[in-house]
């Protein structure tokens, strides 16, 4: 039997397993089984917390379809809470190795437990070949795609994983599934893409819904919120510090002008714990 912890960041929920002293076999198969909301535990994916030779811990993330992802902003905040609350570390600033590089977390402790986490998400990637997206633009701000009868203009950013951001009139009434699942696999995106549909409220506030690559619509996406703020700053639509309202709640995102890093602050919540045979 394997112990697990169900956690979420703004409703973006994952199953977490301490793999620092235990190897998990058939990781992709396990992720699909665990994520199933009818026959498994139910989640947007699986996150394994492993030993690292270059950081305090290593995060391995799998989507609900079993595919491995580079990074998850909501997920990594919960990693910080997991390792501190369970006594795997007593540090309040920790380094986490991911496929998108090492991320630095600052933990906000209240009553001996992690309440919120500020994550240094690093520098945004703007070069189309590194995102990747097929485009002749130096910075992709005008990627025009037509889906069924509707035309979209995308700005493309990578925060270690690919994102395509487009502005719509009303996020509440928009059919995210209809368009998101088609845009995700468009030939313009060699490794598929996450898709953010956003509504600009004002210079400091954005509403956002997200279609996540390999998962579908989720209640929140941390890397997507970061990519969205970078996109709106590039297009001169917002300031550099913005509140991003997602279906699951709000994240505070800042694209710092001095170091070019994007910082994300938000909650991390433990839902329940248990054991499962995998």
XYZ file of C-alpha atoms in Angstrom:
278
model
C 0.000 0.000 0.000
C 1.181 3.489 -0.821
C 0.396 6.606 1.184
C -0.930 9.625 -0.735
C -2.076 13.172 -0.038
C -4.758 14.915 -2.078
C -4.007 18.654 -2.366
C -5.121 21.598 -4.445
C -4.109 25.100 -5.400
C -7.263 27.054 -6.270
C -9.040 23.837 -7.168
C -6.249 22.613 -9.473
C -6.005 19.278 -7.661
C -3.296 16.621 -7.677
C -2.439 13.475 -5.797
C 0.968 13.745 -4.086
C 3.199 10.829 -3.186
C 6.452 10.958 -1.226
C 8.853 9.111 -3.521
C 12.035 10.239 -1.754
C 12.556 6.732 -0.431
C 10.243 4.725 -2.660
C 10.355 4.173 -6.402
C 7.008 4.296 -8.184
C 6.860 1.901 -11.121
C 4.763 2.501 -14.276
C 4.371 6.189 -13.377
C 2.221 7.093 -16.390
C -0.156 4.181 -15.835
C -0.413 5.030 -12.134
C -1.169 8.669 -12.985
C -4.066 7.705 -15.268
C -5.522 5.332 -12.675
C -5.178 7.694 -9.730
C -6.590 10.678 -11.640
C -9.790 8.914 -12.708
C -12.629 10.602 -10.832
C -14.842 7.496 -10.953
C -12.492 4.550 -10.450
C -9.451 6.261 -8.881
C -8.909 8.995 -6.315
C -9.795 11.761 -8.758
C -7.452 14.605 -9.710
C -5.942 16.682 -12.496
C -2.862 14.476 -12.255
C -0.135 12.928 -10.132
C 2.880 14.644 -8.562
C 5.782 12.641 -7.179
C 8.176 14.249 -4.690
C 11.618 12.769 -5.245
C 15.219 13.217 -4.167
C 17.331 15.704 -6.118
C 21.065 16.039 -6.617
C 20.806 19.727 -7.548
C 17.983 21.056 -5.336
C 16.188 20.299 -2.077
C 13.606 18.126 -3.848
C 12.552 17.089 -7.340
C 8.984 17.323 -8.618
C 7.764 14.846 -11.247
C 4.374 15.784 -12.663
C 1.966 13.741 -14.750
C -1.302 14.888 -16.325
C -4.500 12.900 -15.953
C -3.924 11.277 -19.353
C -0.565 9.932 -18.143
C 1.598 12.372 -20.091
C 4.474 13.977 -18.217
C 4.483 17.767 -17.949
C 7.373 20.131 -17.387
C 5.902 22.256 -14.636
C 2.739 23.202 -12.719
C 2.489 26.450 -10.774
C -0.383 25.363 -8.534
C 1.206 21.966 -8.107
C 4.595 23.261 -7.012
C 3.033 25.436 -4.292
C 1.504 22.278 -2.848
C 4.888 20.551 -3.063
C 6.232 23.280 -0.798
C 3.420 22.741 1.694
C 3.829 18.948 1.537
C 7.543 18.842 2.336
C 7.299 21.422 5.145
C 4.098 20.203 6.806
C 5.341 16.605 6.779
C 8.713 17.529 8.264
C 10.781 16.616 5.208
C 12.401 20.041 5.592
C 12.396 22.894 8.097
C 13.446 25.479 5.527
C 11.055 28.269 4.594
C 12.912 28.954 1.349
C 13.383 25.812 -0.722
C 14.560 24.853 -4.192
C 12.558 22.429 -6.312
C 13.961 20.713 -9.394
C 11.498 20.467 -12.318
C 11.749 19.719 -16.015
C 11.443 23.492 -16.459
C 14.473 24.150 -14.241
C 14.945 24.866 -10.539
C 12.187 26.938 -8.915
C 12.607 28.802 -5.620
C 9.713 28.763 -3.153
C 9.176 31.071 -0.177
C 6.776 29.566 2.347
C 4.397 31.672 4.426
C 3.896 29.799 7.699
C 0.845 30.230 9.940
C 0.276 28.124 13.084
C 3.086 25.779 12.068
C 1.618 25.025 8.634
C 2.186 26.492 5.170
C -0.637 28.890 4.265
C 0.555 30.489 1.024
C 3.599 30.090 -1.192
C 5.447 32.611 -3.335
C 7.167 30.966 -6.270
C 9.951 32.418 -8.382
C 8.801 31.034 -11.723
C 11.896 32.271 -13.548
C 12.091 34.190 -16.801
C 9.399 33.821 -19.455
C 10.474 32.264 -22.740
C 9.447 34.334 -25.745
C 11.422 32.769 -28.620
C 8.953 30.828 -30.804
C 11.272 27.859 -31.379
C 11.740 27.416 -27.623
C 8.027 27.635 -26.692
C 7.560 25.882 -29.207
C 5.223 27.474 -31.742
C 5.539 27.749 -35.500
C 5.737 31.444 -36.312
C 7.891 33.950 -38.197
C 7.428 36.569 -35.456
C 10.338 37.312 -33.128
C 7.826 37.585 -30.274
C 4.576 35.810 -31.101
C 1.790 38.349 -30.559
C -0.314 37.883 -33.663
C -0.811 34.174 -34.213
C -4.138 33.994 -36.010
C -6.048 30.726 -35.826
C -9.536 29.938 -37.055
C -11.540 27.293 -35.205
C -14.862 26.437 -36.806
C -16.481 29.805 -37.448
C -14.436 31.797 -34.911
C -11.096 33.578 -35.336
C -8.595 34.044 -32.517
C -5.385 36.057 -32.132
C -2.857 34.481 -29.780
C 0.185 35.645 -27.876
C 2.449 32.669 -27.144
C 4.667 32.327 -24.075
C 6.467 29.497 -22.311
C 6.881 29.297 -18.554
C 8.709 26.003 -18.987
C 5.585 24.696 -20.723
C 3.783 26.188 -23.744
C 0.875 28.623 -23.460
C -1.303 30.375 -26.024
C -3.240 33.370 -24.687
C -6.188 35.050 -26.374
C -8.578 37.812 -25.306
C -12.333 37.195 -25.369
C -15.310 39.348 -24.401
C -16.818 37.242 -21.631
C -15.091 34.331 -19.888
C -18.278 33.334 -18.033
C -20.203 32.483 -21.193
C -17.355 31.159 -23.331
C -17.298 27.529 -24.536
C -13.793 26.604 -23.362
C -14.092 22.913 -24.172
C -15.271 23.436 -27.755
C -12.372 25.661 -28.726
C -9.711 24.620 -26.225
C -9.472 20.990 -27.282
C -9.040 21.982 -30.931
C -6.477 24.712 -30.302
C -4.431 22.433 -27.996
C -3.605 20.097 -30.904
C -3.332 22.697 -33.684
C -0.409 22.099 -36.036
C 1.076 25.457 -34.974
C 2.053 23.822 -31.669
C 4.569 20.968 -32.159
C 4.234 19.830 -28.516
C 0.572 20.854 -28.189
C -0.248 23.819 -25.952
C -2.143 25.036 -22.914
C -4.779 27.591 -23.901
C -5.782 30.647 -21.853
C -8.983 32.538 -22.622
C -8.833 35.881 -20.816
C -10.966 38.922 -20.133
C -9.268 42.215 -19.231
C -11.121 43.812 -16.313
C -8.676 46.697 -15.801
C -4.930 47.341 -15.593
C -4.577 45.309 -12.375
C -7.194 42.587 -12.839
C -7.764 39.779 -15.325
C -10.327 36.993 -15.520
C -9.043 33.746 -16.996
C -10.211 30.284 -17.958
C -7.780 27.622 -19.049
C -7.731 24.493 -21.162
C -4.747 22.455 -19.960
C -2.794 20.274 -22.331
C -3.460 16.622 -21.568
C -6.151 17.347 -18.973
C -8.903 19.653 -20.247
C -10.413 22.654 -18.475
C -9.175 23.034 -14.910
C -10.137 25.406 -12.113
C -6.706 27.060 -12.142
C -3.306 27.015 -13.821
C -0.349 28.763 -12.204
C 1.995 28.745 -15.191
C -0.948 29.866 -17.326
C -1.630 32.824 -15.044
C 2.061 33.780 -15.237
C 2.132 33.470 -19.021
C -1.066 35.502 -19.251
C 0.357 38.449 -17.309
C 3.517 38.409 -19.445
C 1.297 38.438 -22.542
C -0.852 41.343 -21.328
C 2.224 43.374 -20.373
C 3.826 42.734 -23.764
C 0.619 43.924 -25.419
C 0.494 46.980 -23.099
C -2.856 45.981 -21.616
C -1.968 45.711 -17.917
C 0.605 46.717 -15.363
C 3.285 44.266 -14.246
C 1.539 43.272 -11.018
C -1.872 41.759 -11.638
C -4.550 39.782 -9.834
C -5.642 36.868 -11.992
C -9.114 35.533 -11.195
C -9.582 31.887 -12.118
C -12.541 29.590 -11.561
C -10.883 28.331 -8.367
C -9.837 31.692 -6.927
C -7.179 34.397 -7.346
C -3.434 34.404 -7.875
C -1.153 37.412 -7.512
C 1.300 37.547 -10.413
C 4.183 39.982 -10.833
C 6.572 40.198 -13.782
C 9.495 41.937 -12.126
C 11.184 44.476 -14.369
C 14.548 44.341 -12.568
C 15.318 40.621 -12.826
C 12.811 39.676 -15.576
C 11.448 36.909 -13.317
C 7.774 36.142 -12.851
C 6.583 35.702 -9.257
C 3.385 33.893 -8.313
C 1.745 33.981 -4.884
C -1.210 31.827 -3.931
C -2.636 29.260 -1.509
C -1.874 25.559 -1.071
C -4.438 23.310 0.596
C -4.424 19.738 1.875
C -7.748 17.998 1.207
C -7.320 14.475 2.613
C -4.846 11.618 2.980
C -5.054 7.883 2.557
C -3.442 4.745 1.180
C -3.929 3.092 -2.177
C -2.695 -0.080 -3.834
C -0.753 0.727 -7.024
